[in-house]
């Protein structure tokens, strides 16, 4: 298939360096072409055109211009055209005007047949004319000025002149083409020359070296000239086979995009060329929904979808940026130069639009989604492997948070050395019981009564001091430690609840559990045995779960078992996820907690006030109790009370307290409950 990374037919914007370069070479080449044609004697050309040799050479030049000899899988510079051998032979034998005329006609026919953009055709005419002009100047220095009337035939002593003319031809052509590629792909000219001059030089040496032999044959046996097609064909097919092997090793067979091996090479080259202050962008993309397409419509449709995505991604970045397919539904994009993180996010947004834009195949429309992870050099990683790893971490974070795009964050990377060290210390902290629960009260807003205490996990590290839960809880959630941590928290909360209940402080204790905990069928058994061991009623403990549990159908068996046990559930951080009202109705929750992000902005944001009011009304209509988190001001508490919110929790009432501080705080505000009374009904401030 056509290489989707080839963007050379995309016209340059007027005024850009590439546009100026192409325009300059085109104009200079046109002037050289006009000067050559003016020196051409029409009578001599007409006489030459009457010979079969002229038309044989014309046919060979045109045919040789149709398919290049490719010695590398990179399409940016292109291959070397076999027509070079015959054009250079015409230059040596009949002079520059005839060679230029044949070359221009062949390039024009090539442009029509291969449907090249007009600016590429004009540039090719200009650079080939200038290369022939340079070779002609060298020949003139040695006194060699052939014409159709006085053809020139090389001899042994002329090898130096021919070699220097060939070198001039190659240097001019290679420099001009590499200069255009460097500007097109925003790469250095030296880098392009280093990667292409060697392979191209070998082919040019072979073709230009055969040109004097072609001239000798043209002079003595013109009918044998077509025989040069045989060795030329051998060179062509040998180079093609080599190129195909190179291409297969470095490219994805399905999409034609570079693969991981070529991405690694390109990234290392970009890193080697980066200067102080330069940034390199590395993006990892995951296409969501491909499996469903494959399962529903078959892999051929999925393959066509991947090819379409490859085309879209390639045309969403600049020339010189590298789009690769790593396998399956994963792509990677390398930006050898990027301004800053904000520019990287803008590129990532374009890439995600390319993934998520509606696709129509087999008469059906597909709306897919995608996640993009970003890692930057030198901010996040110094080499290819770390860039890939950290872009992968960012991509999975984007999938987990459903944000679509994420920049690498070291504190979110469970594989970073710091996080791995913290993980080991967390395991030891659990074994040594260094983790402690603090308790924050939930207050009834209209009466001020204490209606419960939420258990919040705290870790006072012996060296680092207090470590926020946001740093170590995600570590546990992504590992086997989560189950052990949940067991530890529930056991500690039951133990503290027993101390309070058996001394007359019958206050309900809330414990946060994750959706992963609810997938553990052992959770109800642990609660049941713990309640029996501490002689507590089921309502003494409450489990708080996030909205993610609504989407986890596998957790419903555990939820039913908890309902049978009589342990109440609360829905935490409501309003920040993707809740289903139908599932919310079916879920056995007794209260819904409104996320603090809305409550804290209650006084300043009319939008947040409307959101909170809507949640309170919704919760009341479902017959549930509403709890506002993050209440930090009297004004917020007053507004919540007016809305009809049942409970409030936040620093306005009390900060999280250690058990030694929470117990006297409760004693000041609670009266001993009468025998058999439900918790929370006789509390007073």
Short mmCIF file of C-alpha atoms in Angstrom, two decimals, residues 426-654:
data_model
loop_
_atom_site.label_atom_id
_atom_site.label_comp_id
_atom_site.label_asym_id
_atom_site.label_seq_id
_atom_site.Cartn_x
_atom_site.Cartn_y
_atom_site.Cartn_z
CA UNK A 426 3.92 0.92 52.80
CA UNK A 427 4.13 -2.86 53.02
CA UNK A 428 6.39 -2.58 56.07
CA UNK A 429 4.11 0.07 57.58
CA UNK A 430 1.17 -2.33 57.34
CA UNK A 431 3.19 -5.12 58.95
CA UNK A 432 4.34 -2.78 61.74
CA UNK A 433 0.89 -1.18 62.19
CA UNK A 434 2.26 2.31 61.51
CA UNK A 435 -0.97 3.36 59.76
CA UNK A 436 -3.59 4.99 61.93
CA UNK A 437 -7.22 5.98 61.54
CA UNK A 438 -8.40 9.52 62.26
CA UNK A 439 -12.09 10.31 62.58
CA UNK A 440 -14.11 13.26 61.26
CA UNK A 441 -17.71 13.78 62.41
CA UNK A 442 -20.81 14.07 60.23
CA UNK A 443 -23.21 16.68 61.65
CA UNK A 444 -26.94 17.06 61.09
CA UNK A 445 -27.20 20.56 59.64
CA UNK A 446 -30.56 21.69 61.02
CA UNK A 447 -29.98 20.45 64.59
CA UNK A 448 -26.22 20.17 65.03
CA UNK A 449 -26.42 16.57 66.19
CA UNK A 450 -23.55 14.17 65.61
CA UNK A 451 -24.72 11.42 63.24
CA UNK A 452 -21.54 9.53 62.52
CA UNK A 453 -17.75 9.48 62.25
CA UNK A 454 -15.83 8.83 59.05
CA UNK A 455 -12.60 6.85 59.43
CA UNK A 456 -9.77 8.42 57.43
CA UNK A 457 -6.44 6.63 57.00
CA UNK A 458 -3.26 8.46 57.99
CA UNK A 459 0.41 7.49 57.65
CA UNK A 460 3.03 9.23 59.73
CA UNK A 461 6.28 8.11 58.16
CA UNK A 462 9.23 7.98 60.59
CA UNK A 463 11.40 9.97 58.13
CA UNK A 464 9.08 11.74 55.67
CA UNK A 465 6.49 12.77 58.21
CA UNK A 466 2.79 12.77 57.32
CA UNK A 467 2.21 11.25 53.86
CA UNK A 468 -1.11 12.22 52.21
CA UNK A 469 -3.47 9.34 51.39
CA UNK A 470 -3.47 10.47 47.74
CA UNK A 471 0.15 9.30 47.52
CA UNK A 472 -0.11 5.83 49.01
CA UNK A 473 -3.75 4.74 48.47
CA UNK A 474 -3.34 4.54 44.64
CA UNK A 475 -0.21 2.44 45.21
CA UNK A 476 -2.23 -0.04 47.22
CA UNK A 477 -5.12 -0.02 44.73
CA UNK A 478 -2.76 -1.06 41.93
CA UNK A 479 -1.27 -3.95 43.89
CA UNK A 480 -2.02 -6.94 46.08
CA UNK A 481 -1.72 -4.68 49.14
CA UNK A 482 -5.24 -3.28 48.69
CA UNK A 483 -6.92 -6.31 50.21
CA UNK A 484 -4.53 -6.30 53.16
CA UNK A 485 -5.00 -2.55 53.61
CA UNK A 486 -8.81 -2.84 53.53
CA UNK A 487 -8.74 -5.65 56.08
CA UNK A 488 -6.51 -3.53 58.32
CA UNK A 489 -8.79 -0.47 58.07
CA UNK A 490 -12.00 -2.44 58.71
CA UNK A 491 -10.46 -4.24 61.66
CA UNK A 492 -9.19 -0.97 63.18
CA UNK A 493 -12.55 0.78 62.60
CA UNK A 494 -14.49 -2.11 64.21
CA UNK A 495 -12.12 -2.10 67.16
CA UNK A 496 -12.59 1.63 67.73
CA UNK A 497 -16.37 1.42 67.20
CA UNK A 498 -16.52 -1.30 69.86
CA UNK A 499 -14.67 0.93 72.34
CA UNK A 500 -17.18 3.72 71.74
CA UNK A 501 -20.33 1.59 71.66
CA UNK A 502 -19.46 -0.37 74.78
CA UNK A 503 -18.92 2.89 76.71
CA UNK A 504 -22.26 4.37 75.64
CA UNK A 505 -21.03 6.37 72.60
CA UNK A 506 -23.15 4.66 69.97
CA UNK A 507 -21.94 6.48 66.88
CA UNK A 508 -21.83 4.96 63.42
CA UNK A 509 -18.31 4.64 61.91
CA UNK A 510 -17.92 4.99 58.13
CA UNK A 511 -15.10 3.25 56.22
CA UNK A 512 -14.07 3.92 52.61
CA UNK A 513 -13.72 0.89 50.35
CA UNK A 514 -12.88 0.74 46.64
CA UNK A 515 -14.75 -0.90 43.79
CA UNK A 516 -11.99 -3.50 43.77
CA UNK A 517 -12.79 -4.34 47.42
CA UNK A 518 -16.40 -5.01 46.48
CA UNK A 519 -15.21 -7.58 43.95
CA UNK A 520 -13.78 -9.55 46.88
CA UNK A 521 -16.39 -12.04 48.06
CA UNK A 522 -14.55 -12.31 51.40
CA UNK A 523 -15.53 -8.75 52.41
CA UNK A 524 -19.01 -9.65 53.82
CA UNK A 525 -17.49 -12.57 55.73
CA UNK A 526 -14.85 -10.33 57.29
CA UNK A 527 -17.50 -7.84 58.39
CA UNK A 528 -19.80 -10.52 59.74
CA UNK A 529 -17.06 -12.16 61.80
CA UNK A 530 -15.75 -8.79 62.99
CA UNK A 531 -19.19 -7.57 64.09
CA UNK A 532 -19.73 -10.82 65.97
CA UNK A 533 -16.27 -10.73 67.58
CA UNK A 534 -16.70 -7.15 68.83
CA UNK A 535 -20.40 -7.68 69.68
CA UNK A 536 -21.57 -4.82 67.46
CA UNK A 537 -24.82 -4.40 65.52
CA UNK A 538 -24.54 -4.13 61.71
CA UNK A 539 -25.53 -0.46 61.78
CA UNK A 540 -22.43 0.38 63.82
CA UNK A 541 -20.37 0.30 60.62
CA UNK A 542 -21.03 1.92 57.24
CA UNK A 543 -19.13 1.38 53.96
CA UNK A 544 -18.53 4.31 51.61
CA UNK A 545 -18.07 3.46 47.93
CA UNK A 546 -17.41 5.67 44.90
CA UNK A 547 -19.58 6.02 41.80
CA UNK A 548 -17.35 3.56 39.93
CA UNK A 549 -19.09 0.74 41.78
CA UNK A 550 -22.26 1.51 39.81
CA UNK A 551 -20.56 0.36 36.62
CA UNK A 552 -19.08 -2.79 38.18
CA UNK A 553 -21.76 -5.42 37.68
CA UNK A 554 -19.49 -8.04 39.25
CA UNK A 555 -19.75 -6.23 42.62
CA UNK A 556 -23.52 -6.64 42.91
CA UNK A 557 -23.25 -10.05 44.60
CA UNK A 558 -21.09 -8.53 47.33
CA UNK A 559 -23.50 -5.60 47.69
CA UNK A 560 -26.44 -7.98 48.10
CA UNK A 561 -24.54 -9.95 50.75
CA UNK A 562 -23.85 -6.70 52.65
CA UNK A 563 -27.54 -5.77 52.43
CA UNK A 564 -28.52 -9.13 53.88
CA UNK A 565 -25.98 -8.59 56.65
CA UNK A 566 -27.54 -5.18 57.35
CA UNK A 567 -24.40 -3.09 56.75
CA UNK A 568 -25.46 0.24 55.22
CA UNK A 569 -23.71 1.75 52.17
CA UNK A 570 -22.99 5.38 51.31
CA UNK A 571 -22.16 6.66 47.82
CA UNK A 572 -19.07 8.87 48.08
CA UNK A 573 -17.96 11.81 45.87
CA UNK A 574 -21.28 11.91 44.04
CA UNK A 575 -21.29 14.15 40.95
CA UNK A 576 -17.74 13.47 39.78
CA UNK A 577 -18.30 10.19 37.94
CA UNK A 578 -20.76 8.65 35.51
CA UNK A 579 -23.69 7.55 37.64
CA UNK A 580 -26.73 5.77 36.31
CA UNK A 581 -29.92 6.77 38.10
CA UNK A 582 -31.42 3.35 37.43
CA UNK A 583 -28.45 1.65 39.04
CA UNK A 584 -28.45 4.18 41.88
CA UNK A 585 -32.04 3.22 42.64
CA UNK A 586 -31.20 -0.46 42.64
CA UNK A 587 -28.07 -0.04 44.77
CA UNK A 588 -28.74 -0.52 48.49
CA UNK A 589 -27.31 2.83 49.65
CA UNK A 590 -28.65 4.78 52.59
CA UNK A 591 -26.93 8.10 51.90
CA UNK A 592 -25.24 10.01 49.10
CA UNK A 593 -22.22 12.23 49.77
CA UNK A 594 -21.86 15.33 47.59
CA UNK A 595 -18.28 15.87 46.46
CA UNK A 596 -16.37 18.63 48.23
CA UNK A 597 -15.30 20.22 44.92
CA UNK A 598 -18.88 21.48 44.48
CA UNK A 599 -19.46 22.37 48.13
CA UNK A 600 -16.31 24.50 48.51
CA UNK A 601 -17.35 26.73 45.57
CA UNK A 602 -20.93 26.98 46.71
CA UNK A 603 -20.72 30.65 47.69
CA UNK A 604 -18.76 31.74 44.61
CA UNK A 605 -20.22 29.72 41.75
CA UNK A 606 -23.91 29.84 40.79
CA UNK A 607 -23.34 26.79 38.60
CA UNK A 608 -22.03 24.75 41.52
CA UNK A 609 -24.91 25.94 43.68
CA UNK A 610 -27.39 24.69 41.06
CA UNK A 611 -25.56 21.37 40.86
CA UNK A 612 -25.63 20.88 44.63
CA UNK A 613 -29.30 21.86 44.84
CA UNK A 614 -30.16 19.40 42.06
CA UNK A 615 -28.27 16.58 43.80
CA UNK A 616 -30.01 17.31 47.12
CA UNK A 617 -33.42 17.27 45.46
CA UNK A 618 -32.60 14.08 43.57
CA UNK A 619 -31.34 12.28 46.67
CA UNK A 620 -34.43 13.36 48.65
CA UNK A 621 -36.73 12.12 45.87
CA UNK A 622 -35.06 8.70 46.09
CA UNK A 623 -35.66 8.57 49.83
CA UNK A 624 -31.97 8.78 50.70
CA UNK A 625 -29.95 10.98 53.05
CA UNK A 626 -27.64 13.66 51.59
CA UNK A 627 -24.24 14.53 53.07
CA UNK A 628 -22.20 17.55 51.96
CA UNK A 629 -18.41 17.07 52.17
CA UNK A 630 -15.92 19.91 52.54
CA UNK A 631 -18.12 22.33 54.54
CA UNK A 632 -15.66 25.02 55.63
CA UNK A 633 -17.75 28.17 56.18
CA UNK A 634 -20.92 29.24 57.99
CA UNK A 635 -22.29 30.59 54.70
CA UNK A 636 -21.91 27.21 53.00
CA UNK A 637 -23.56 25.46 55.93
CA UNK A 638 -26.44 27.96 55.89
CA UNK A 639 -27.05 27.52 52.15
CA UNK A 640 -26.93 23.75 52.45
CA UNK A 641 -29.47 23.88 55.26
CA UNK A 642 -31.78 26.04 53.15
CA UNK A 643 -31.49 23.52 50.29
CA UNK A 644 -32.60 20.73 52.60
CA UNK A 645 -29.26 18.90 52.79
CA UNK A 646 -29.34 16.51 55.74
CA UNK A 647 -25.74 16.28 56.96
CA UNK A 648 -22.50 18.20 56.65
CA UNK A 649 -18.87 17.21 57.10
CA UNK A 650 -15.82 19.44 57.06
CA UNK A 651 -13.40 21.60 58.97
CA UNK A 652 -16.17 23.98 60.01
CA UNK A 653 -17.34 21.33 62.47
CA UNK A 654 -14.09 19.48 63.22
#
